[in-house]
PDB file of C-alpha atoms and ligand atoms in Angstrom:
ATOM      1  CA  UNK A   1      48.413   8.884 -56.037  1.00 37.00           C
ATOM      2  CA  UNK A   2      48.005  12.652 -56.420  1.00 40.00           C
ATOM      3  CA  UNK A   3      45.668  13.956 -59.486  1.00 40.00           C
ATOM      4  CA  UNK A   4      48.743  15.777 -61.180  1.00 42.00           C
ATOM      5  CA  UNK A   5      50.619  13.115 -61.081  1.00 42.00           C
ATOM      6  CA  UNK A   6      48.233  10.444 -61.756  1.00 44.00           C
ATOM      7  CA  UNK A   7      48.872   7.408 -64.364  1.00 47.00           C
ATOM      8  CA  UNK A   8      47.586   8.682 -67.557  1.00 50.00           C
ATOM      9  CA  UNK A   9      46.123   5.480 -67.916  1.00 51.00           C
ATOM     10  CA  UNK A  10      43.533   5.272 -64.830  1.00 52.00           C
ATOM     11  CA  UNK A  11      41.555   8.486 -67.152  1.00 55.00           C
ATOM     12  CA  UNK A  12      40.169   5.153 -68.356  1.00 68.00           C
ATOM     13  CA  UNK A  13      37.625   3.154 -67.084  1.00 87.00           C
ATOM     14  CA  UNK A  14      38.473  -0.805 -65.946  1.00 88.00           C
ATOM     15  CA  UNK A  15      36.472  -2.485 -68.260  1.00 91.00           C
ATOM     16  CA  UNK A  16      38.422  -0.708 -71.215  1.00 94.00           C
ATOM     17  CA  UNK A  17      41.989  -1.095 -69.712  1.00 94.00           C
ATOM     18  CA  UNK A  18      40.878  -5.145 -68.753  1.00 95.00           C
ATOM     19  CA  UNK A  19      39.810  -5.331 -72.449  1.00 96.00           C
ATOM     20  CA  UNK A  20      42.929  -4.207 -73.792  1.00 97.00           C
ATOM     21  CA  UNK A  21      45.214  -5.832 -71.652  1.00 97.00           C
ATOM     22  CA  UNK A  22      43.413  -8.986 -70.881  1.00 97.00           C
ATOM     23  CA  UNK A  23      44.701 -10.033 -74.263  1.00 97.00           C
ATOM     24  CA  UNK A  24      48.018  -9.709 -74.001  1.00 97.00           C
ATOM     25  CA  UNK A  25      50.345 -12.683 -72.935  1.00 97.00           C
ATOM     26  CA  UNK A  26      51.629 -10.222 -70.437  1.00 97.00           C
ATOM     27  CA  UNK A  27      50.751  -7.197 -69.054  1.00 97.00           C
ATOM     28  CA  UNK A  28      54.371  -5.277 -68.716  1.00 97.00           C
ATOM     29  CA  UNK A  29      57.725  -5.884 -69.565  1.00 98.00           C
ATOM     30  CA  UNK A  30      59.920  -9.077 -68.548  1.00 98.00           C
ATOM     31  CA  UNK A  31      60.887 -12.309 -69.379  1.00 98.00           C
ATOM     32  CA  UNK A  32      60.855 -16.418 -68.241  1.00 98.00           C
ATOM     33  CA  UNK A  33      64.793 -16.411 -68.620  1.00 98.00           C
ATOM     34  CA  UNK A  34      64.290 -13.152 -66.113  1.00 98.00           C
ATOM     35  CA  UNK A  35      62.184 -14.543 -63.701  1.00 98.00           C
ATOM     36  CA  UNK A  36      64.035 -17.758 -63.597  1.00 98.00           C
ATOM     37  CA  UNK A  37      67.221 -15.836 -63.027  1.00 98.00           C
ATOM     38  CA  UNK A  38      65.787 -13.687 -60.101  1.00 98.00           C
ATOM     39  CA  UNK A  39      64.394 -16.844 -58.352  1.00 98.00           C
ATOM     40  CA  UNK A  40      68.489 -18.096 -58.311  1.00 98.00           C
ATOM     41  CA  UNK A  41      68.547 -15.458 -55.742  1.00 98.00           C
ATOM     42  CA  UNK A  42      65.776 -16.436 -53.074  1.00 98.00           C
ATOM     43  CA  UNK A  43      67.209 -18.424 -50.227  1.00 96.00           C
ATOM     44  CA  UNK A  44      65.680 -21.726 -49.092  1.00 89.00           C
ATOM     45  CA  UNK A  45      63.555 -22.835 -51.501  1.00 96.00           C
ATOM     46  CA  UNK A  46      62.104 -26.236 -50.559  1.00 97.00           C
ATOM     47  CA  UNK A  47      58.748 -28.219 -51.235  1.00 97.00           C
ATOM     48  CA  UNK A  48      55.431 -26.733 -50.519  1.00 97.00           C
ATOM     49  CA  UNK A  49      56.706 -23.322 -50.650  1.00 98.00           C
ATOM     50  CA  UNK A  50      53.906 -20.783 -49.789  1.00 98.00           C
ATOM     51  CA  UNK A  51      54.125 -17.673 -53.045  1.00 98.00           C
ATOM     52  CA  UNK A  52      52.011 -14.739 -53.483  1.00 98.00           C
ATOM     53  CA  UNK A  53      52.367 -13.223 -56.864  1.00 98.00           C
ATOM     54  CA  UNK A  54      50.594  -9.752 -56.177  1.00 98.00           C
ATOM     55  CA  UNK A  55      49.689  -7.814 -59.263  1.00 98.00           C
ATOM     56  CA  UNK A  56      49.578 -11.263 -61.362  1.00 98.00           C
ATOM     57  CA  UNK A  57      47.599  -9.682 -64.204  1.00 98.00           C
ATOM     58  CA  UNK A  58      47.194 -12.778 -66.827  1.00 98.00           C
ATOM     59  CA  UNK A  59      49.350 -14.746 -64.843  1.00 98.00           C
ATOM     60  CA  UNK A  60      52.909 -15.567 -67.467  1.00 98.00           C
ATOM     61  CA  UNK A  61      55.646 -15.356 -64.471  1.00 98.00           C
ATOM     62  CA  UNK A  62      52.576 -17.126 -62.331  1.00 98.00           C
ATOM     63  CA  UNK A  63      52.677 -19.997 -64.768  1.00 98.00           C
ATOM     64  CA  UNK A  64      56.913 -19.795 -65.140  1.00 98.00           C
ATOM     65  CA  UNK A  65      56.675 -20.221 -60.970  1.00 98.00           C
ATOM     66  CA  UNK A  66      54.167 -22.699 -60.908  1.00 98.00           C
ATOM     67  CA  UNK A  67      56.313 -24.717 -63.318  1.00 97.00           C
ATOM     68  CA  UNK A  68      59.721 -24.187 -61.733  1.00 98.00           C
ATOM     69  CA  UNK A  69      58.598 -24.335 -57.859  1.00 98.00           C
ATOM     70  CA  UNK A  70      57.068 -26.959 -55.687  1.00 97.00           C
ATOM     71  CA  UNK A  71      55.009 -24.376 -54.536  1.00 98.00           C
ATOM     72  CA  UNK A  72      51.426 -23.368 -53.876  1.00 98.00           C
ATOM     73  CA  UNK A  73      51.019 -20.225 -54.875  1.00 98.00           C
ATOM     74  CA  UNK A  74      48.191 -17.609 -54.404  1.00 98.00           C
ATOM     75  CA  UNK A  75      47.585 -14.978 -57.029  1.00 98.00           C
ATOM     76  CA  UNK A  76      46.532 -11.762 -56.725  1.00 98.00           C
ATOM     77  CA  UNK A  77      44.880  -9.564 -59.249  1.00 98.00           C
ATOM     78  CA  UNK A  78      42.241  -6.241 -58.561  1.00 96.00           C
ATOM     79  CA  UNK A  79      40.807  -6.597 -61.763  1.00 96.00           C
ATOM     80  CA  UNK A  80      38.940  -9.493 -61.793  1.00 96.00           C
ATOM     81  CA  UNK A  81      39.075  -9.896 -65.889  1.00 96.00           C
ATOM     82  CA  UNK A  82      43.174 -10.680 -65.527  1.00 97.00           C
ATOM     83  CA  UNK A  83      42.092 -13.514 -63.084  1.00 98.00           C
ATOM     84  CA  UNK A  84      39.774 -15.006 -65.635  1.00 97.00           C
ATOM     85  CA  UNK A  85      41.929 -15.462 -68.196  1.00 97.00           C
ATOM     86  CA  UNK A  86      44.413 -16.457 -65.676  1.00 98.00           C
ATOM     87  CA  UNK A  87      42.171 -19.079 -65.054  1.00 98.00           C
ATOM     88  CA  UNK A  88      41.643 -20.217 -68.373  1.00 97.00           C
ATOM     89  CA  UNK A  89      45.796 -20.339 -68.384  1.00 97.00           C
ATOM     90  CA  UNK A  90      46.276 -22.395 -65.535  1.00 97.00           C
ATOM     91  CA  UNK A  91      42.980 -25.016 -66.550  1.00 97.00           C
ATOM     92  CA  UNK A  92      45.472 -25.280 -70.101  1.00 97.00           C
ATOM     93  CA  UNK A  93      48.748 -26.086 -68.250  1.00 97.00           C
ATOM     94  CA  UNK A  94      46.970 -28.256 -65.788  1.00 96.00           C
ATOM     95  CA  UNK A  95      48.400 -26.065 -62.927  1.00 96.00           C
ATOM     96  CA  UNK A  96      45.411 -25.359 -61.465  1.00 95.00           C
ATOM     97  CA  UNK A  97      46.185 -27.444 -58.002  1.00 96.00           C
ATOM     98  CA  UNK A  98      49.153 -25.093 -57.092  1.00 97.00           C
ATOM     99  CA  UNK A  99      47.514 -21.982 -57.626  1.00 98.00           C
ATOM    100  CA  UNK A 100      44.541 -19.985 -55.866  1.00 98.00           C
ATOM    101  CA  UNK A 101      43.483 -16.731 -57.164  1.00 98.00           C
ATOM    102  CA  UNK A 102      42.147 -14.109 -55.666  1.00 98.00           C
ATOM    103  CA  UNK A 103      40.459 -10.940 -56.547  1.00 98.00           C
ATOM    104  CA  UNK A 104      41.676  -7.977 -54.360  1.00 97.00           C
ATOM    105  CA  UNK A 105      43.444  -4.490 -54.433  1.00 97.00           C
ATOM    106  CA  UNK A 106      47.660  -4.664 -53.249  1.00 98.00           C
ATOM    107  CA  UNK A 107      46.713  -2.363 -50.501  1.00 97.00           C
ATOM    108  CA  UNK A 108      44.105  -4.677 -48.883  1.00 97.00           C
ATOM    109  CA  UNK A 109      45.490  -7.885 -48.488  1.00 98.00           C
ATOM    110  CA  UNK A 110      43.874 -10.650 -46.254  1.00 98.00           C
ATOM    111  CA  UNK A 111      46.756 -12.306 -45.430  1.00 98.00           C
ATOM    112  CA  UNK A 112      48.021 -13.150 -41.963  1.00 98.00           C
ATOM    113  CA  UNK A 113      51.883 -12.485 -40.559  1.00 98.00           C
ATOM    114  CA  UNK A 114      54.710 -14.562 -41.615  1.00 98.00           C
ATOM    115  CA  UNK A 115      52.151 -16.603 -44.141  1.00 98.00           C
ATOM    116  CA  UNK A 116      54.415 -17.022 -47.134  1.00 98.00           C
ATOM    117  CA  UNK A 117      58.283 -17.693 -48.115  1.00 98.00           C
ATOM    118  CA  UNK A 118      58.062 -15.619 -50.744  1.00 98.00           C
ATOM    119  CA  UNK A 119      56.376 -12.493 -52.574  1.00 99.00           C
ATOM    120  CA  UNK A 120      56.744 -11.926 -56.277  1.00 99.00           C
ATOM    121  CA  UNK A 121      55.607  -8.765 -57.915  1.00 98.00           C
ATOM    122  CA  UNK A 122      56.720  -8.130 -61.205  1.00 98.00           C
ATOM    123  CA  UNK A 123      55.744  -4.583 -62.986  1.00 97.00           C
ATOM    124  CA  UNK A 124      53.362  -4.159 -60.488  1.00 97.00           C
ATOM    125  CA  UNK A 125      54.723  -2.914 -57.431  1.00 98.00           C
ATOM    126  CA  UNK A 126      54.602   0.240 -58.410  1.00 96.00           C
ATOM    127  CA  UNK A 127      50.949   0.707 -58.272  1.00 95.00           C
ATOM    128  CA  UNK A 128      51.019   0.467 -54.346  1.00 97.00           C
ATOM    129  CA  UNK A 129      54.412   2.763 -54.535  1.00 96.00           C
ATOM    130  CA  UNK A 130      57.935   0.305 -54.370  1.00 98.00           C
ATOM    131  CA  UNK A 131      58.377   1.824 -50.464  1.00 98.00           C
ATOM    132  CA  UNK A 132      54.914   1.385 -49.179  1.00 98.00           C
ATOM    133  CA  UNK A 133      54.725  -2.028 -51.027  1.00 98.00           C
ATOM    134  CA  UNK A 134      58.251  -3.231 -49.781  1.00 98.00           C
ATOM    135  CA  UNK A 135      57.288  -2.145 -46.316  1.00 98.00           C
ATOM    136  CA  UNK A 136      53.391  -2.977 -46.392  1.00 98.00           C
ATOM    137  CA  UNK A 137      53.743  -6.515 -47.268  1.00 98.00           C
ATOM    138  CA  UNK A 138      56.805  -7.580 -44.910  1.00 98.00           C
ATOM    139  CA  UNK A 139      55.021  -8.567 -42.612  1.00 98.00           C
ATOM    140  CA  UNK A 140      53.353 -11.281 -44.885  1.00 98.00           C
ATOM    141  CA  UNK A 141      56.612 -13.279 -45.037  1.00 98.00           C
ATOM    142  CA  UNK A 142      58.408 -15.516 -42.731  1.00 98.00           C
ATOM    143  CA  UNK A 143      60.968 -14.697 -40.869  1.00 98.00           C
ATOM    144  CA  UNK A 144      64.159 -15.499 -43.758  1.00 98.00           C
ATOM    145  CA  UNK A 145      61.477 -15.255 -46.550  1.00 98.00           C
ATOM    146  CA  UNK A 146      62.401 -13.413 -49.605  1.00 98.00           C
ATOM    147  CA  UNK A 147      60.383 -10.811 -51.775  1.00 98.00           C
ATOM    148  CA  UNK A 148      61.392 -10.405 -55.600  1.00 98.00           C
ATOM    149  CA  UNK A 149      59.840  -7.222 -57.557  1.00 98.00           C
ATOM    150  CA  UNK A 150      60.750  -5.136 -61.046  1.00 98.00           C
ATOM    151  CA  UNK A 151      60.626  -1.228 -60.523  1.00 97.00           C
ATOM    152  CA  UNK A 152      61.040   1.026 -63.286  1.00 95.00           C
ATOM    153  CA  UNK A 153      64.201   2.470 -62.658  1.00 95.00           C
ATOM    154  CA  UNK A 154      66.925   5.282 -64.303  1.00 93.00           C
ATOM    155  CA  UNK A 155      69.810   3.521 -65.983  1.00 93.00           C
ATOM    156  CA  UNK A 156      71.776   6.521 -67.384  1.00 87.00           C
ATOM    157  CA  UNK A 157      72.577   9.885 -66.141  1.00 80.00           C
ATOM    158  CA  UNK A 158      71.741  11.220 -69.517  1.00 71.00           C
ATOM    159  CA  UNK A 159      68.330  11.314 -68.829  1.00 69.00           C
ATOM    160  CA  UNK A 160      67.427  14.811 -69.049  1.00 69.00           C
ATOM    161  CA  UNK A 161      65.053  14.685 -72.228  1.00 70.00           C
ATOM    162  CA  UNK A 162      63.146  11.682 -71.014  1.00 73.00           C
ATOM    163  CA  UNK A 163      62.277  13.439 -67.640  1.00 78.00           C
ATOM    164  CA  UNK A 164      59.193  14.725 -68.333  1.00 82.00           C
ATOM    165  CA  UNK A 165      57.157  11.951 -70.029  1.00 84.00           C
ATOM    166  CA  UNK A 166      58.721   9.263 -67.007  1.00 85.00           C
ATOM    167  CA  UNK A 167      58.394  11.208 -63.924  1.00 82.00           C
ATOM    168  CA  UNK A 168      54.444  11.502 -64.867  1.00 85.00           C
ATOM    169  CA  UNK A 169      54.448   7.336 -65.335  1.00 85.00           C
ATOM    170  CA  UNK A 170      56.109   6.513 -62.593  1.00 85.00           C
ATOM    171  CA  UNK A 171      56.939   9.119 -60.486  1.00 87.00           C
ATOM    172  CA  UNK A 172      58.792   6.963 -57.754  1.00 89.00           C
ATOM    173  CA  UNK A 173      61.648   6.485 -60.414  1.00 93.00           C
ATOM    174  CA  UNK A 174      65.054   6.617 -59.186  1.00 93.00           C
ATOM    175  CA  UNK A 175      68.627   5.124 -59.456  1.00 95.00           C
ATOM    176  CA  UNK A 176      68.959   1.613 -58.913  1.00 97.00           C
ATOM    177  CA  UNK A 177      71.397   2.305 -55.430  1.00 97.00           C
ATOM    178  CA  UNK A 178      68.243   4.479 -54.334  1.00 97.00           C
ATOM    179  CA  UNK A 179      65.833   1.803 -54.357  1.00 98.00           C
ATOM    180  CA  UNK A 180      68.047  -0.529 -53.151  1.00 98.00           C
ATOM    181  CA  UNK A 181      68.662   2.180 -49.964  1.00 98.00           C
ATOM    182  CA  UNK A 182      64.740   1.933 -49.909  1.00 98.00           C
ATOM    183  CA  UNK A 183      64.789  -2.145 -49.661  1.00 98.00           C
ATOM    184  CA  UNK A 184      66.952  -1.986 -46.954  1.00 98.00           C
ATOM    185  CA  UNK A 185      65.000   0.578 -44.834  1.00 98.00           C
ATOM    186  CA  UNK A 186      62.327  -0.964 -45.350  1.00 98.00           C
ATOM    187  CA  UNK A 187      63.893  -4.418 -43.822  1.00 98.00           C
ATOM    188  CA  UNK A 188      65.098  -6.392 -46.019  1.00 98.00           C
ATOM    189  CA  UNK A 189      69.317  -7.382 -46.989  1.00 98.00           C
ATOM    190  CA  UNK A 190      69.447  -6.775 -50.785  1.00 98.00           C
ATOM    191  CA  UNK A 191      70.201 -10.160 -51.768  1.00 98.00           C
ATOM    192  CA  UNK A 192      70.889  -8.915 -55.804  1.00 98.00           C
ATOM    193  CA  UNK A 193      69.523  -6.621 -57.814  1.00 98.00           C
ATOM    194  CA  UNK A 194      69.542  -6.769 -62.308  1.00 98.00           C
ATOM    195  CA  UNK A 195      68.390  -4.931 -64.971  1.00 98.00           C
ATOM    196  CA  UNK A 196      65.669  -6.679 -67.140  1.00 98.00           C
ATOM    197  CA  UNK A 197      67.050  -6.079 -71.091  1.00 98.00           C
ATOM    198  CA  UNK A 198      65.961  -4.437 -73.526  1.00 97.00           C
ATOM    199  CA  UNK A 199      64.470  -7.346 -75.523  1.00 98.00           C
ATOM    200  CA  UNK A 200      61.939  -7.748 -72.178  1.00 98.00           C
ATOM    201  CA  UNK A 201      60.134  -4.496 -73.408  1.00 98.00           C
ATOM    202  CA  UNK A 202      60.598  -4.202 -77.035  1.00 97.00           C
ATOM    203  CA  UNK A 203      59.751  -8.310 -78.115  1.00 98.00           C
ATOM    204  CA  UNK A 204      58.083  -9.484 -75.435  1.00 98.00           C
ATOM    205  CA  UNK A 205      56.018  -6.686 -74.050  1.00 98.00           C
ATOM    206  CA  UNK A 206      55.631  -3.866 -76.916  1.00 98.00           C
ATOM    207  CA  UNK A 207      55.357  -6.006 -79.867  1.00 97.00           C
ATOM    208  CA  UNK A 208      52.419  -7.515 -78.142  1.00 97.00           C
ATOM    209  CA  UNK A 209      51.334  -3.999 -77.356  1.00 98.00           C
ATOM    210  CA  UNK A 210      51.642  -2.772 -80.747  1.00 97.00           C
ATOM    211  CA  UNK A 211      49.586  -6.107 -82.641  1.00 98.00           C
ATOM    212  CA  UNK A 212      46.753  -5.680 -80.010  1.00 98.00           C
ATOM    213  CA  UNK A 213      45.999  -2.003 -80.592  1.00 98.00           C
ATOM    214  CA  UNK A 214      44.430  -2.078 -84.396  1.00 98.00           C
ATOM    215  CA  UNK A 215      42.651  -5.052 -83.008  1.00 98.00           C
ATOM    216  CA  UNK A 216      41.135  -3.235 -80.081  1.00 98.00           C
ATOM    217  CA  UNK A 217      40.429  -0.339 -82.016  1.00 97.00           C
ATOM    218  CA  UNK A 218      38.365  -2.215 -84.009  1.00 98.00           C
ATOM    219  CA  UNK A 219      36.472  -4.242 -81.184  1.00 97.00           C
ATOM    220  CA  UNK A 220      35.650  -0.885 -79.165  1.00 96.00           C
ATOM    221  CA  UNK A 221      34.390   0.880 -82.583  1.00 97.00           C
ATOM    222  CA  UNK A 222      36.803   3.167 -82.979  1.00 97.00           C
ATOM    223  CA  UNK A 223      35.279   4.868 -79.545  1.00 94.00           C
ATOM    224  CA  UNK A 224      36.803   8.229 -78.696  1.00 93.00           C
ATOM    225  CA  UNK A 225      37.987   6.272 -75.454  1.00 93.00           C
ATOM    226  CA  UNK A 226      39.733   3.784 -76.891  1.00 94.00           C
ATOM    227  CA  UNK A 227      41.122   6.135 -79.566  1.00 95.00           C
ATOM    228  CA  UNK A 228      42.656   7.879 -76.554  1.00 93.00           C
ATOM    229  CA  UNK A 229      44.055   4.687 -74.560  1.00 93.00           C
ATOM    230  CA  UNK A 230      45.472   3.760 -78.113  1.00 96.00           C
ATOM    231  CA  UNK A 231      47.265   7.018 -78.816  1.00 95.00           C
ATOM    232  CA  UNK A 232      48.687   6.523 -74.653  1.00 93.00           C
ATOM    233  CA  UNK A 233      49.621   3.327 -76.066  1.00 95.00           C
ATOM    234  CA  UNK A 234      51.828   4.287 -78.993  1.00 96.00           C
ATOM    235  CA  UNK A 235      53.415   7.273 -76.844  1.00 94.00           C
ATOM    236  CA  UNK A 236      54.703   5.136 -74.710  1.00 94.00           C
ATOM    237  CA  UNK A 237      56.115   2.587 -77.475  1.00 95.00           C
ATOM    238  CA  UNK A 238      57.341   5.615 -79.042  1.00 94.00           C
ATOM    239  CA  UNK A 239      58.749   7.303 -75.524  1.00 92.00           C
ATOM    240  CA  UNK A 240      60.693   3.774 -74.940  1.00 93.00           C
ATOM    241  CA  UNK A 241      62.041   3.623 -78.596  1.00 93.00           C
ATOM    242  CA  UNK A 242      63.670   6.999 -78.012  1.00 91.00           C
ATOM    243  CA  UNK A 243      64.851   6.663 -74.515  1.00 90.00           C
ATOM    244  CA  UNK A 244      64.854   3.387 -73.635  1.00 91.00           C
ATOM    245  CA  UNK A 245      68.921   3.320 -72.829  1.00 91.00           C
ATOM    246  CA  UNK A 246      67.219   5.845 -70.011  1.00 91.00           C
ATOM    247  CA  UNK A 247      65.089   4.142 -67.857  1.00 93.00           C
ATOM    248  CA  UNK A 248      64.512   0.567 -67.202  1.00 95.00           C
ATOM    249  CA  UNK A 249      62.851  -2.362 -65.413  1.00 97.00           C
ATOM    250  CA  UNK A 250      65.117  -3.598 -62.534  1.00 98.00           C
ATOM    251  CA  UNK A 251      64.775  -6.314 -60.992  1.00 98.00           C
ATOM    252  CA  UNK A 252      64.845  -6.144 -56.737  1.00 98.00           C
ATOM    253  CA  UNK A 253      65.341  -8.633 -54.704  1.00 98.00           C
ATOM    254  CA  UNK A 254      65.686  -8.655 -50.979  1.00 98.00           C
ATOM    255  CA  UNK A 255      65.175 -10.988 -47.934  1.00 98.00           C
ATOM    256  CA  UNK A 256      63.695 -10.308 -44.110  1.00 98.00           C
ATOM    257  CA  UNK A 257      66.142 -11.608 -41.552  1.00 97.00           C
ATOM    258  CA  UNK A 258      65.939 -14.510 -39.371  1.00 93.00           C
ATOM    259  CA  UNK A 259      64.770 -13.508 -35.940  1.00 80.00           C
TER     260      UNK A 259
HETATM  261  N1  LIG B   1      52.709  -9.217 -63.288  1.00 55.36           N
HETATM  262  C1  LIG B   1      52.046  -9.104 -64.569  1.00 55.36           C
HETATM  263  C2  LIG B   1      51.133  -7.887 -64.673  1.00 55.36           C
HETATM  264  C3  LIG B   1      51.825  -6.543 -64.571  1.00 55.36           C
HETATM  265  S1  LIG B   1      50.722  -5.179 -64.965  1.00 55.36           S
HETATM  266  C4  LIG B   1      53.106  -9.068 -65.670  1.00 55.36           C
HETATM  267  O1  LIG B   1      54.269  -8.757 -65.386  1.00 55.36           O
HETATM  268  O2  LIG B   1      52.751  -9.368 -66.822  1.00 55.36           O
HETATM  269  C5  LIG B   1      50.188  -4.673 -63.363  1.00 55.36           C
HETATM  270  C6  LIG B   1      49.014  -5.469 -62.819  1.00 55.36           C
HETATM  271  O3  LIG B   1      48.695  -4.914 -61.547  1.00 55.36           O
HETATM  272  C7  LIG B   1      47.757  -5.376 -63.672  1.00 55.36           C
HETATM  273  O4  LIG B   1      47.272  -6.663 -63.937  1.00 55.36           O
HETATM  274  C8  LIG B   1      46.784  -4.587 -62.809  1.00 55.36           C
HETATM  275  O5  LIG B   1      45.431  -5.002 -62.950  1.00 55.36           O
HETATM  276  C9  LIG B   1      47.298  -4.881 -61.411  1.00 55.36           C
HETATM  277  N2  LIG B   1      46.944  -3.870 -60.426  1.00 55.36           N
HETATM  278  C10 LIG B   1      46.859  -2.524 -60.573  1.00 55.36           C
HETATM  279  N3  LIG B   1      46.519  -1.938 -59.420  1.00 55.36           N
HETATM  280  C11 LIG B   1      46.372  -2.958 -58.514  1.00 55.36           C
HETATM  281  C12 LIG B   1      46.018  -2.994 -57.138  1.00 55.36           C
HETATM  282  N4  LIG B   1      45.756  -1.878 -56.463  1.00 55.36           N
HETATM  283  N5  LIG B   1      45.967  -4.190 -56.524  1.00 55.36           N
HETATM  284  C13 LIG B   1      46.234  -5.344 -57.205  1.00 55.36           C
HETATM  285  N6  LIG B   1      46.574  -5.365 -58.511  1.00 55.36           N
HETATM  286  C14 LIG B   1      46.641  -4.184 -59.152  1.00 55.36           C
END
């Protein structure tokens, strides 16, 4: 990622960004009824289904899969406090059997050619870059294997006051058609693609957001650090309240062809 550009958000250090988020039930915006709906889509699903959820943070849509799927499912995370408590999750649900965890950065990955059916990324994707993650990790599934992401996307043309603020967040934003152009060079038929509502980022990601922040203010001391991150925080609650009919989560999904 170049400096300009850079997520305002990595001017922190990992132990204060794993503290903050590490509580949270989950670590961007979505939703089960969301993730349920986007694995309608994937082809073939059958027993013993090989997953990897890459970006997995705390683990909510690992859980939701682990539930829904006869699957075994490995879970990847690069900061190894999200795969604690992800941990701790999976011990409560009793899940633990279908899922191995596994501390590593997107752009690494140990895994071998065609090992899994399917890859799930949600809210994550973007920290690889949607293009170099959609083509990167191809290779990873089977031949007719799927891959499911959410990319923060443009959703109105009316977007000219929000331009600013989103193209320094997530610079790869575009329209949905564009990314779904970018899904198909990369190799894949788009098998569907959604947009996540509204409720995804306001109730079940910000509200969260919002409670944690007095809470971690008070846990760091009030530390000019975590005064910052809090103040990034709000913005973007803030940005989102504004012009949030702008720009959205989309869900992506595509499949490699059969050989
Ligand atoms: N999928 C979860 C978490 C999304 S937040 C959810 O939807 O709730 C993005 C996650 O990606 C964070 O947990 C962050 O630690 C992780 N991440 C960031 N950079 C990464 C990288 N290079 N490799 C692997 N994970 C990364």
């Amino acid at each position: 990622m170049n400096k300009e550009n850079k997520e305002p958000i990595f001017e922190f250090d990992f132990t204060l960004i794993t503290d903050f988020f590490r509580a949270l039930e989950r670590q961007g915006p979505g939703g089960d009824e969301q993730t349920l709906r986007a694995l309608e889509f994937i082809p073939n699903i059958h027993p013993g289904l090989r997953v990897a959820d890459i970006g997995c943070g705390t683990g909510h849509q690992t859980e939701v899969l682990a539930r829904h799927l006869d699957a075994s499912i490995t879970a990847v995370d690069l900061l190894p406090g999200m795969i604690e408590e992800l941990g701790a999750r999976l011990q409560r649900a009793g899940l633990g059997d279908r899922v191995t965890t596994l501390v590593r950065s997107m752009d690494d990955l140990p895994f071998r050619d065609g090992e899994f059916d399917l890859i799930w990324a949600e809210g994550s994707i973007y920290n690889i870059g949607f293009e170099r993650g959609l083509t990167e990790w191809r290779r990873f599934l089977k031949p007719g294997g799927a891959i499911a992401v959410t990319e923060c996307s443009w959703l109105s043309p009316l977007r000219s006051p929000a331009t600013a603020y989103i193209r320094e967040n997530f610079p790869d934003i575009d329209t949905p058609s564009a990314k779904v152009r970018i899904l198909e060079k990369a190799g894949y038929v788009p098998l569907a693609h959604f947009v996540l509502p509204q409720h995804c980022w306001t109730e079940n990601y910000f509200a969260l957001v919002a409670a944690r922040i007095p809470v971690f203010l008070e846990e760091q001391g009030h530390s000019p650090a975590a005064v910052r991150m809090a103040a990034l925080m709000r913005e973007e609650v803030e940005h989102y309240r504004v012009h949030g009919t702008d720009y959205g989560y989309v869900f992506y999904i595509g499949q490699k062809p059969e050989e």
